[in-house]
XYZ file of C-alpha atoms in Angstrom:
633
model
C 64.731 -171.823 50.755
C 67.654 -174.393 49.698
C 67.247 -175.260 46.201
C 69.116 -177.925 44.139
C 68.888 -178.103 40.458
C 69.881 -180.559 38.551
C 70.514 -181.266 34.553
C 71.242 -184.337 32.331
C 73.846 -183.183 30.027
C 76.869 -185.162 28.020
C 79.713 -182.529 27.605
C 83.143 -182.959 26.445
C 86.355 -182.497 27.535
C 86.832 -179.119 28.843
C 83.243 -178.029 28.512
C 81.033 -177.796 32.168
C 77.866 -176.450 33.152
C 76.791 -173.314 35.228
C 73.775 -172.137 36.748
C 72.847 -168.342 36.065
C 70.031 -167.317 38.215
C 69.163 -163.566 39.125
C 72.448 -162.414 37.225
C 75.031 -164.294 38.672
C 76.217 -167.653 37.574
C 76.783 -171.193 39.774
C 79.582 -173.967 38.554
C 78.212 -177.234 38.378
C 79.270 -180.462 39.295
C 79.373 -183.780 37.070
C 77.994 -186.869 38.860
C 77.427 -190.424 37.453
C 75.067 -190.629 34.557
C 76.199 -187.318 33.092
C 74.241 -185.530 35.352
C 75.403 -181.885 36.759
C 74.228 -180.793 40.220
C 74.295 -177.327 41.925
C 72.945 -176.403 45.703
C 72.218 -172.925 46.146
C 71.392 -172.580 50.924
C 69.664 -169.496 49.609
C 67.537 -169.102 47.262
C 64.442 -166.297 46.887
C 61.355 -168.398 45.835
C 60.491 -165.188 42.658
C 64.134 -165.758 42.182
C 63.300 -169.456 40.644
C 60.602 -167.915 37.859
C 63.807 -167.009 35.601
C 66.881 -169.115 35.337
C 68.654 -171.177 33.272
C 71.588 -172.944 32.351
C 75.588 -172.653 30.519
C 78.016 -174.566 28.477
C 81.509 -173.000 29.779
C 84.628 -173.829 28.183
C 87.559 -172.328 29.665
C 85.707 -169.133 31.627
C 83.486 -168.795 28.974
C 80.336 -169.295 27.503
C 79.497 -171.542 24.569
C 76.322 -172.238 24.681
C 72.642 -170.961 26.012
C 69.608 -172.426 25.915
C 66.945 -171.655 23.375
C 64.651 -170.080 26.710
C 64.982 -169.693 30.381
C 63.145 -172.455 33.155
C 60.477 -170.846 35.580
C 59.368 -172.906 38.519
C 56.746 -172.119 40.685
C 57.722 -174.255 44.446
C 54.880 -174.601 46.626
C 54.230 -172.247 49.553
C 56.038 -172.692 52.741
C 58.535 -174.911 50.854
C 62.129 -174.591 52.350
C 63.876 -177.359 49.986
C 63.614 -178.011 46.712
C 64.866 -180.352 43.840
C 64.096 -179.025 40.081
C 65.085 -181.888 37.569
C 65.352 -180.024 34.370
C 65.857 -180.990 30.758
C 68.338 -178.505 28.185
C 65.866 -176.367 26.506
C 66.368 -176.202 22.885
C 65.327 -174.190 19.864
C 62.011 -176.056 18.705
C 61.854 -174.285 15.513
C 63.349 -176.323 12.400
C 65.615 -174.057 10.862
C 66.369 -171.366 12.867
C 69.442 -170.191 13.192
C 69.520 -168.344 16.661
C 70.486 -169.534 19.410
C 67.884 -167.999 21.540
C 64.520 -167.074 21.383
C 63.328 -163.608 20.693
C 60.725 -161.658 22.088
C 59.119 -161.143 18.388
C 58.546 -164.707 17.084
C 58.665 -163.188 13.418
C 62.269 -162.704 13.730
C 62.623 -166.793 14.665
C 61.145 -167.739 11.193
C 63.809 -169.769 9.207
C 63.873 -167.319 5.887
C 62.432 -164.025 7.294
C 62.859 -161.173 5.058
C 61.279 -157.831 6.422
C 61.905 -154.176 5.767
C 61.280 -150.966 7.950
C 62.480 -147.492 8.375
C 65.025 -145.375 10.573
C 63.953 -142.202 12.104
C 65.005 -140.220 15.249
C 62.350 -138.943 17.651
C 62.775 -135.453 17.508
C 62.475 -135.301 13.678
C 58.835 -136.628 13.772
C 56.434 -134.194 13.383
C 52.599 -133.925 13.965
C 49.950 -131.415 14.238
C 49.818 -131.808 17.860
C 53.300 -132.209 19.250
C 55.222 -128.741 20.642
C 58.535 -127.815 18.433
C 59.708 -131.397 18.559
C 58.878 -134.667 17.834
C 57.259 -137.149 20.907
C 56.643 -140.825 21.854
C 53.059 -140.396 20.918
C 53.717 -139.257 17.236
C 55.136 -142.953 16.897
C 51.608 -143.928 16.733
C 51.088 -142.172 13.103
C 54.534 -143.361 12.098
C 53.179 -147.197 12.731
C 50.007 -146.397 10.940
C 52.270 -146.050 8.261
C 54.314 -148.438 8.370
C 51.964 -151.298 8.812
C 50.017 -150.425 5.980
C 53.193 -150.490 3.901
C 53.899 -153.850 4.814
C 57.045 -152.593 7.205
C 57.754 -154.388 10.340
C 60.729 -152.449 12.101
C 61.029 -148.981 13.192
C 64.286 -148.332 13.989
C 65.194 -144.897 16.113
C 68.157 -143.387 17.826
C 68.554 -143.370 21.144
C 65.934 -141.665 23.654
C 67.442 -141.684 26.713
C 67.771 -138.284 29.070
C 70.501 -136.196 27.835
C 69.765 -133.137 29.777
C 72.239 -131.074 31.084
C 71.449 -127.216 30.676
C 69.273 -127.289 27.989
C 71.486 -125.918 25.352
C 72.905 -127.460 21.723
C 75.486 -129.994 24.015
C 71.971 -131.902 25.063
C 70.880 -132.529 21.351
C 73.298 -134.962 21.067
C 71.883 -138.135 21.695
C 74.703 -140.574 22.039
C 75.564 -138.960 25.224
C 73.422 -139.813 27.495
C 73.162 -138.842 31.508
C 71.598 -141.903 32.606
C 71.020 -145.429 30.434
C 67.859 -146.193 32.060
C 66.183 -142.758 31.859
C 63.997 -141.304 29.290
C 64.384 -137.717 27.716
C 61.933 -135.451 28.961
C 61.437 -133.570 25.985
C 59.693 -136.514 23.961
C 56.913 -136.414 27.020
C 53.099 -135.363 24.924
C 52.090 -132.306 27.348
C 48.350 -132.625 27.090
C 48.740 -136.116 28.624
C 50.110 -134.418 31.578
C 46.711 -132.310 31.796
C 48.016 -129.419 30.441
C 45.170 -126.632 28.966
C 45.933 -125.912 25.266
C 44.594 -122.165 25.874
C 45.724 -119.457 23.621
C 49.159 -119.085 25.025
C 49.917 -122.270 24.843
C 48.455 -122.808 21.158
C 50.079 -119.771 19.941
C 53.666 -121.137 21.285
C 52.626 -124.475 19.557
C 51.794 -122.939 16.631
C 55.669 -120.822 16.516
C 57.255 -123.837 17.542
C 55.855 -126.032 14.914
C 56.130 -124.610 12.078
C 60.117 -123.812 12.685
C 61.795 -125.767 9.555
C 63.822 -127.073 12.335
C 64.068 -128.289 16.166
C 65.469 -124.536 18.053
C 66.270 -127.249 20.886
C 67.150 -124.437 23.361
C 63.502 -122.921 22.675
C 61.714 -125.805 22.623
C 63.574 -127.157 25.806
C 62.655 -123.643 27.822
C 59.110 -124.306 26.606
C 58.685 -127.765 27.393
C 60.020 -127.759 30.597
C 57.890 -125.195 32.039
C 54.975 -126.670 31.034
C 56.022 -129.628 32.675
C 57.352 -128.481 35.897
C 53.561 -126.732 35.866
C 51.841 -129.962 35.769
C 53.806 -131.377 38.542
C 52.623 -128.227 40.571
C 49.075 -129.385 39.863
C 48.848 -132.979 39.982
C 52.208 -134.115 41.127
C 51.255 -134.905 44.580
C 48.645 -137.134 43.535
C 50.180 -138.974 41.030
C 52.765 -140.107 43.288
C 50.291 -141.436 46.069
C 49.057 -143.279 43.028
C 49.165 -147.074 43.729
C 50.537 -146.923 39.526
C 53.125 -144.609 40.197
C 54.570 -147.232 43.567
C 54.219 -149.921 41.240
C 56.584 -148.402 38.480
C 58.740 -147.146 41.553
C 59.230 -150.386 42.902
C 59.868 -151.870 39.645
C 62.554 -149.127 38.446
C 63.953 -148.841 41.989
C 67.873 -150.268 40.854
C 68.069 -146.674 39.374
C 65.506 -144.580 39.749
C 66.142 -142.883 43.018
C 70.149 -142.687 41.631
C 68.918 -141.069 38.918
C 66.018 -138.357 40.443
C 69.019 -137.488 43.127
C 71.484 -136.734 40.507
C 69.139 -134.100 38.610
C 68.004 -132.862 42.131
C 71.392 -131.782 43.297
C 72.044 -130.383 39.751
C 68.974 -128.720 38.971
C 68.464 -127.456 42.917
C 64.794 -129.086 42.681
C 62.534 -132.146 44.770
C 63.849 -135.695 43.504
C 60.213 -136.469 43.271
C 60.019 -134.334 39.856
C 61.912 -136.494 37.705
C 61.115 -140.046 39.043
C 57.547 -138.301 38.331
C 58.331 -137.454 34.699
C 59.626 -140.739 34.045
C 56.587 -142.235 35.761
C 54.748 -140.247 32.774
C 57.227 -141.195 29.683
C 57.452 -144.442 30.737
C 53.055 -144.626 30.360
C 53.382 -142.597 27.420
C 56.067 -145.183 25.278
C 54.248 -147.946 27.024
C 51.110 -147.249 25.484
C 53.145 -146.470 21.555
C 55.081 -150.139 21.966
C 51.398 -151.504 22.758
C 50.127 -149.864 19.872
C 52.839 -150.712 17.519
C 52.921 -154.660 18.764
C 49.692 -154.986 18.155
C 50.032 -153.910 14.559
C 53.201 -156.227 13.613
C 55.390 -153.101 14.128
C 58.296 -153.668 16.087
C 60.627 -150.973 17.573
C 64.311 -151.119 17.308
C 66.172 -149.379 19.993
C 69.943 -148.010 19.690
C 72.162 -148.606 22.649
C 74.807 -146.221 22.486
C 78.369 -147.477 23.263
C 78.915 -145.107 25.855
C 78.107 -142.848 29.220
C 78.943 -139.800 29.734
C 81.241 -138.351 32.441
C 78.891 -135.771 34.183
C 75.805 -138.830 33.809
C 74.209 -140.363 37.205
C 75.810 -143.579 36.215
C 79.598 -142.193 36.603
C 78.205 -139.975 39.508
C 77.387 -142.992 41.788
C 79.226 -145.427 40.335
C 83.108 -144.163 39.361
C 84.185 -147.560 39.486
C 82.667 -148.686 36.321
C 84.338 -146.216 34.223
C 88.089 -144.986 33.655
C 87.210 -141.526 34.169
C 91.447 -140.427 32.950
C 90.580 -140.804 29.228
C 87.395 -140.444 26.448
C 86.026 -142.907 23.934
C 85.992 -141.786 20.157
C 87.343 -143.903 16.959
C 90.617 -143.847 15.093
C 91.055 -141.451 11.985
C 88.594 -143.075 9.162
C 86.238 -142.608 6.402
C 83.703 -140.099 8.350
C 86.589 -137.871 10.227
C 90.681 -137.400 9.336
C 90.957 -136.526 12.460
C 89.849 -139.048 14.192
C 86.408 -138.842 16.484
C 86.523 -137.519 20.498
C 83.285 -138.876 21.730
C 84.315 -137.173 25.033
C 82.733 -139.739 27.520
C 84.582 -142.191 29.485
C 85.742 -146.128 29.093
C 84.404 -148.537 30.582
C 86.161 -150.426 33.493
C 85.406 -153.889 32.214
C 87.360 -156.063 35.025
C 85.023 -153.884 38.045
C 81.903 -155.054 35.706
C 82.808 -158.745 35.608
C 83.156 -158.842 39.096
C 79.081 -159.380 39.819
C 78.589 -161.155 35.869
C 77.841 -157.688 34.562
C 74.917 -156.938 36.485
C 74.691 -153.409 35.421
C 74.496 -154.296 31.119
C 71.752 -156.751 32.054
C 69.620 -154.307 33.846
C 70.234 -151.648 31.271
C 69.511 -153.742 28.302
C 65.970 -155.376 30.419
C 64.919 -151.861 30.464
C 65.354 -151.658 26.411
C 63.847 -154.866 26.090
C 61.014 -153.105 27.939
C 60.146 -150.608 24.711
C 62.113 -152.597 21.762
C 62.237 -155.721 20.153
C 65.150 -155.305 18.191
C 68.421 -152.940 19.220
C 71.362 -151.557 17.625
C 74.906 -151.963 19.091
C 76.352 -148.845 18.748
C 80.314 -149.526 17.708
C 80.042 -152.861 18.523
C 84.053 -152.654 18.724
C 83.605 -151.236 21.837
C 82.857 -154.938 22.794
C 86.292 -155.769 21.489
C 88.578 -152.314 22.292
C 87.403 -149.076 22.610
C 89.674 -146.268 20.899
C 90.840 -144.634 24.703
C 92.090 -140.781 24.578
C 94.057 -139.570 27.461
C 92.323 -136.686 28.804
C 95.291 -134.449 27.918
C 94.197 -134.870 23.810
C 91.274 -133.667 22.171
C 92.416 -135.463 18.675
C 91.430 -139.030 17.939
C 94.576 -139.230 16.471
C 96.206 -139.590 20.377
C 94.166 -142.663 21.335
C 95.067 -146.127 21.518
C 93.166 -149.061 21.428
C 92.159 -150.783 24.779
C 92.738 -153.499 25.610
C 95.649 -154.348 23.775
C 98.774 -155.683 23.309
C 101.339 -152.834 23.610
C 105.026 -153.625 22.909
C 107.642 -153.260 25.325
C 110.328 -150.497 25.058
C 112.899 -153.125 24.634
C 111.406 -154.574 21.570
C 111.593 -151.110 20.078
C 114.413 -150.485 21.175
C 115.661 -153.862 19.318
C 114.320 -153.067 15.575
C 116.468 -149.441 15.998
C 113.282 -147.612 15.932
C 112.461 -144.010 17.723
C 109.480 -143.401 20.414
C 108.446 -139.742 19.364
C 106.021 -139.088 16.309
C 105.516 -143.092 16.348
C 104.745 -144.475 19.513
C 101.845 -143.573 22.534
C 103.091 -145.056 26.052
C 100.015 -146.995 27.634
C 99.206 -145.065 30.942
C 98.193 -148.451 32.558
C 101.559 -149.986 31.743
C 104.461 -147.932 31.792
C 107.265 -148.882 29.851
C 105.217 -150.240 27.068
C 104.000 -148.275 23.557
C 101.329 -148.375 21.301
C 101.908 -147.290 17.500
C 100.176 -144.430 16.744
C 97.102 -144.682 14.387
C 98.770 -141.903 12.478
C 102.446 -141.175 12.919
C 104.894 -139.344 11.417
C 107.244 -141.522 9.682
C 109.207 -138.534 7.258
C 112.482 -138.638 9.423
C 112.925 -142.571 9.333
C 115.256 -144.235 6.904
C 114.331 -146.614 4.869
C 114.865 -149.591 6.637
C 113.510 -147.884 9.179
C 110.065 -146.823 7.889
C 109.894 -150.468 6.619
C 110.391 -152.054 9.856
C 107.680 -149.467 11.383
C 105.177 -150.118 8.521
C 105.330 -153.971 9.480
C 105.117 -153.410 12.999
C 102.415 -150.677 12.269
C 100.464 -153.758 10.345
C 101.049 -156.614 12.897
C 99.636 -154.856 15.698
C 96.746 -153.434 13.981
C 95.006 -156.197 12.040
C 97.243 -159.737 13.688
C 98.953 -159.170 17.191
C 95.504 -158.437 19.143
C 93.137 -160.286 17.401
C 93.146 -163.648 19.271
C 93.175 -161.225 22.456
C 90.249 -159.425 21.531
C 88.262 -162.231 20.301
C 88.388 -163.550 23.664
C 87.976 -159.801 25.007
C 84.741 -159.974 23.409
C 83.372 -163.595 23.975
C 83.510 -163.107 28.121
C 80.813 -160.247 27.433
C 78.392 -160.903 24.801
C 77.324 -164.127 25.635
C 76.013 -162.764 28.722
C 75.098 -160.222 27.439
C 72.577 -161.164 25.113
C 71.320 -164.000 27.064
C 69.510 -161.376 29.650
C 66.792 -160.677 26.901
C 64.566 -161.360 24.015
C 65.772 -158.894 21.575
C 67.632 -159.213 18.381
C 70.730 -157.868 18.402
C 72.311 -155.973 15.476
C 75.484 -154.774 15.661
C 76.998 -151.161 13.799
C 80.323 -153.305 12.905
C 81.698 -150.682 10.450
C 85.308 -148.634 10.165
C 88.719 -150.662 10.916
C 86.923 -154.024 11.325
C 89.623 -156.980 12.823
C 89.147 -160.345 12.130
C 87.382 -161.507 14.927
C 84.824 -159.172 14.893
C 82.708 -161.086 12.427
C 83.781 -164.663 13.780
C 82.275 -163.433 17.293
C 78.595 -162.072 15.569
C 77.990 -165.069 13.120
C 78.674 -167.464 16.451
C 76.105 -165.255 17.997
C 73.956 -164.442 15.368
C 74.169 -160.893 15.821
C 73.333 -159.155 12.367
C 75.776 -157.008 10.645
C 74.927 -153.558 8.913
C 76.255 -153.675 5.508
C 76.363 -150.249 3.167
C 76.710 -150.299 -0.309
C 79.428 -146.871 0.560
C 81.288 -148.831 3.083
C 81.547 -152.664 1.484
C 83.287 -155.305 3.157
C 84.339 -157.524 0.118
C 81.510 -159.910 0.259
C 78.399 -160.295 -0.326
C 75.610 -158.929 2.009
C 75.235 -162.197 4.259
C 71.277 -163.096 5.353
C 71.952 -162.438 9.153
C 72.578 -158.957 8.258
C 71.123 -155.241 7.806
C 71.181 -153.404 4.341
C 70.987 -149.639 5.209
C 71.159 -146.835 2.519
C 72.418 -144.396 4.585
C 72.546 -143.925 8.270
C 71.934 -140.890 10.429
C 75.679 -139.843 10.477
C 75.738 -140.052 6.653
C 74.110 -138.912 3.545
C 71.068 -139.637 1.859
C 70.759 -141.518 -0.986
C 70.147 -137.976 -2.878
C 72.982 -136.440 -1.130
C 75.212 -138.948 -2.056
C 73.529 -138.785 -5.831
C 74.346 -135.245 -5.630
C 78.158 -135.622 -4.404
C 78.414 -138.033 -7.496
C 76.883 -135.988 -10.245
C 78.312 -132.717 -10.174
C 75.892 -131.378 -7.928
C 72.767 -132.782 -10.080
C 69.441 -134.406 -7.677
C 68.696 -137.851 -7.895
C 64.996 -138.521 -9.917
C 62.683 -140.643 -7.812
C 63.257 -143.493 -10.068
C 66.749 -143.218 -9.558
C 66.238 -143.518 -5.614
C 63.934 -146.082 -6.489
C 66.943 -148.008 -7.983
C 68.941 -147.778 -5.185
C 66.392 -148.772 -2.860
C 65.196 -151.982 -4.777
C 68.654 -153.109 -5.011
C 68.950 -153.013 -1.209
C 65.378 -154.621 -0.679
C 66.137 -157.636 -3.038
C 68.953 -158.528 -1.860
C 69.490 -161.594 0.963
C 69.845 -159.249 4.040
C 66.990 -160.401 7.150
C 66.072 -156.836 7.297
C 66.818 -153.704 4.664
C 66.022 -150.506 7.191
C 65.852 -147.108 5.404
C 65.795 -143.730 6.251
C 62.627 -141.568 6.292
C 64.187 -139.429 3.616
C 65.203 -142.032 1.326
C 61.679 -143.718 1.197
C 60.079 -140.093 0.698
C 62.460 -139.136 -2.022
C 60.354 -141.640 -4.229
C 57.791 -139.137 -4.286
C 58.619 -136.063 -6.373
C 55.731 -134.374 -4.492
C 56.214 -135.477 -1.214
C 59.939 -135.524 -1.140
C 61.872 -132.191 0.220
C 62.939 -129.751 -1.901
C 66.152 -129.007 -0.151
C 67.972 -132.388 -0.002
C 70.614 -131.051 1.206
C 68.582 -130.022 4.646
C 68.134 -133.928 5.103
C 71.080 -135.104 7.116
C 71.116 -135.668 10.380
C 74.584 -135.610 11.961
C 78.244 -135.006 10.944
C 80.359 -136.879 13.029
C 83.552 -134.831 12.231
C 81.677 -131.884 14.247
C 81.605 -132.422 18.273
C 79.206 -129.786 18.316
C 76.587 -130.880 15.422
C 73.216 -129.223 15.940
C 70.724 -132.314 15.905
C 68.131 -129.953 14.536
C 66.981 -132.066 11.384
C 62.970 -132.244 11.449
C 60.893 -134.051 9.033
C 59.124 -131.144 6.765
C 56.070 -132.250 6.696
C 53.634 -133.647 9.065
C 53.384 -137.548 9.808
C 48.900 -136.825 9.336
C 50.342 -135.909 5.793
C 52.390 -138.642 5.324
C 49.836 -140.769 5.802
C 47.015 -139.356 3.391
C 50.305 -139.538 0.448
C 48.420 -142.056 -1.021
C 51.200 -142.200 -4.140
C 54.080 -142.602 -1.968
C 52.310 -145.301 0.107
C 51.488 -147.374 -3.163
C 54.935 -147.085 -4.055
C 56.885 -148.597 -0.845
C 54.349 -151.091 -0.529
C 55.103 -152.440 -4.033
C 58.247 -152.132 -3.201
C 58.028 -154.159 -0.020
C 55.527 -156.678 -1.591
C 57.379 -157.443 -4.620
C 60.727 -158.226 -2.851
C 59.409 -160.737 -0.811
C 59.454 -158.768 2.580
C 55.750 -157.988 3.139
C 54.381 -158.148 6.544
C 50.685 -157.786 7.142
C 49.442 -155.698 9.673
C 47.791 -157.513 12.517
């Protein structure tokens, strides 16, 4: 059908409107009255249940509406005319810009608290060596009746690749829409828990830790043995067509990709995520309906070897690897070892392929962490060549030419990276080795070293970063929080506060300021200690007492941060009988090691947690009395 919309709105100079309807957005054009017009010849009549409208200024966008327009035309209709009014936020004091998909986080004041946990550390009487999607349900039993409103997890996409160590990792991902297999609950598939299979259970679950290789071996065969029994069926199911249809933008991508790698039927895996899909449905359904909302991670990156890179090369810059620059968590630098993104081949259809990826998040979360939200600004790129961090460069950027170089008298080698994109210009390296200069010499690289670090590229990415995010967040309901720690330029923090994304703020990595209210207060973080760990570290080797922890927990929950988000570990070290002996078991990750083991499982059972009566009374005071108490529904 031909559909016109139209929109009274008074801009200013500069400023215009655009349409964005099914991902792709429409100039506008000013007519008398201040009202802007657009005709779309074409338009699909489900495409008018979602659209809505833009401030631009200068390519990019300044403005959203609080909610999107849905219009329902009348059957048979082949021209329309929508007269639409700006939609904004109705809620007085709020300070998004949009509207979330949990109205708790709209409320002007909001204070909440919740806790961070990966998957696989859960643990439950009935799970098989590693923690599921269906053990969340215990975890929000808790939770709730602690007053928490946010579990936060790391990410659960499919990381398979062989089944080894490498797949643990789970911020390298082989598809972004994908589940991992390995959090499916097997008796939901049908599966018999005979004596073979309870004796493997039993083995499995009471290892102190995940054996990932094990478990995977184990898992898997189970799995491929209820396909063999009730595969066929489920896929004449009119259920299973329904989730086909719906996932069909990558779904048959991603089933094809682990066919030709794996030598088995496509069907398989778009079957097993047919069955994870049902199985997290059902937890996020559970957890909603107790005020428990889950907070997703979106990890910066895909890898090389995923199904995304596989079918579509021409988002990525498959010559060089993501990581970070030398820092607090690795000399060295970090070698995340997937590719960059190829932003310009991305903007060319209004980033079509972030908007699906984050609608399927939106799908299971509420909330969702930006992994490096740099990356939004300039990755750190590594040539393929390197291995060290130390090697990258930051892209985009500004490089200098050789001439201006050249003109300050200063030498390439031990100083300088040339940019592979642009020859004949040179980055400083992050780390270079200044003990031949002179004098003047060193001084004049120190100042340059400065300047292009922390002044020359701001503006640029600034910019860089506003013709992404916008869009970005605008294709969902949930509230974005972004992991903005390590060399932090200027703009970063002008960009969130514009777009109200919250900041993570740590009391080990402070920013000079106080913890602002659109913010997260964390006491530690997966790739870090635990507050006992770091007591230890401190104190000649001493553990921290419970009221110690307590301490450092209620001077995180007090303080003005929207949402203070612990670690499992750090609320169970309040306990001196249900905490772990061995604190130093308790971290997760160490992000100086490529090759970490993700092995860390929670030591005892979540049916224990919950009957740890002492413990409970404990965080819920402790939630209660700070003002962030949210009762269960």
């Amino acid at each position: 059908m031909r559909a016109t919309f139209k929109i009274e709105y008074h801009t200013r100079w500069g400023e215009s409107l655009s349409l964005l309807i099914s991902d792709r957005k429409y100039p506008m054009r000013w007519n008398e009255g201040n009202v802007w017009t657009v005709t779309l010849p074409t338009v699909k009549s489900g495409d008018l249940a979602d659209y809505s409208y833009l401030l631009m200024e200068d390519g990019l966008v300044r403005r959203t509406e609080w909610k999107h327009h849905s219009a329902r035309p009348e059957a048979g209709a082949r021209d329309v005319t929508l007269n639409d009014s700006w939609i904004d936020c109705p809620i007085p004091g709020c300070l998004f810009p949009r509207e979330h998909q949990a109205a708790l986080f709209d409320r002007p004041g909001f204070r909440g608290a919740g806790t961070a946990v990966p998957v696989f550390a859960l643990r439950s009487r009935d799970d098989f060596g590693i923690g599921e999607f269906r053990d969340l349900k215990l975890l929000v039993d808790w939770a709730a009746s602690t007053g928490q409103c946010v579990i936060q997890l790391l990410p659960v996409n499919d990381t398979t690749r062989k089944g080894g160590w490498d797949d643990s990792y789970p911020y390298s991902p082989v598809s972004s829409f994908a589940l991992n297999p390995l959090y499916i609950h097997l008796q939901d598939l049908g599966i018999r828990e005979d004596a073979s299979f309870k004796k493997l259970q039993s083995e499995l679950n009471a290892l102190p830790e995940l054996d990932y290789p094990r478990v995977f071996k184990a898992k898997m065969e189970y799995v491929h043995k209820a396909y063999t029994a009730r595969g066929a069926k489920d896929l004449s199911s009119a259920a299973f067509k329904k989730f086909y249809k719906e996932n069909i933008s990558w779904l048959g991508e991603y089933a094809e990709f682990c066919a030709r790698r794996d030598g088995l039927e496509s069907d398989y895996y778009a079957w097993m995520q047919y069955h994870l899909d049902r199985q997290l449905s059902e937890v996020v359904a559970y957890a909603r309906g107790k005020g428990v909302h889950l907070k997703g991670d979106l990890p910066i990156g895909v890898s090389g070897d995923s199904a995304e890179a596989y079918w579509h090369p021409e988002l990525f810059n498959l010559d060089c690897s993501a990581g970070a620059p030398p820092d607090f968590f690795s000399e060295d630098g970090q070698n995340w070892g997937f590719p960059t993104y190829n932003w310009e081949a991305m903007a060319s259809d209004d980033y079509a392929w972030w908007k699906a990826r984050l609608r399927k998040m939106s799908a299971y979360f509420d909330a969702f962490r930006i992994d490096h939200i740099l990356g939004f600004f300039r990755i750190w790129e590594i040539p393929s060549e390197f291995t060290s961090g130390r090697y990258g460069h930051f892209n985009p950027a500004l490089p200098y030419p050789k001439e201006t170089i050249d003109s300050i008298g200063l030498p390439l080698d031990g100083l300088f990276v040339e940019d592979r994109r642009a020859p004949g210009y040179y980055h400083p390296l992050i780390s270079p080795d200044t003990g031949s200069l002179e004098p003047g010499q060193k001084e004049a690289f120190d100042r340059l070293h400065t300047d292009f670090f922390y002044h020359r590229n701001n503006e640029f990415w600034r910019r860089n970063a506003e013709r992404k995010i916008p869009e970005l967040l605008g294709a969902t309901g949930m509230l974005a929080c972004g992991e903005d720690l390590g060399m932090v330029p200027d703009c970063v923090p002008e960009v969130m506060d514009r777009e109200k994304i919250l900041s993570l703020e740590m009391a080990q990595m402070d920013k000079g300021r106080p913890w602002p209210y659109l913010s997260i207060c964390a006491t530690s973080s997966h790739d870090m200690e635990t507050v006992r760990m770091q007591h230890s570290r401190d104190c000649d080797g001493a553990d921290a007492e419970p009221w110690e922890c307590r301490n450092v927990l209620w001077d995180h929950l007090k303080s003005d941060s929207m949402l203070a988000i612990f670690p499992l570990q750090d609320w169970m070290s309040l306990d001196r009988n249900v905490r772990r002996k061995d604190f130093q078991a308790e971290r997760i990750n160490y992000p100086a090691d490529p090759h970490n083991h993700w092995k860390y499982r929670m030591h005892l059972t979540l049916e224990e947690l919950g009957k740890a009566s002492e413990l409970r009374v404990q965080v819920e005071g402790l939630v209660r009395d700070s003002g962030r108490y949210v009762a269960a529904e």
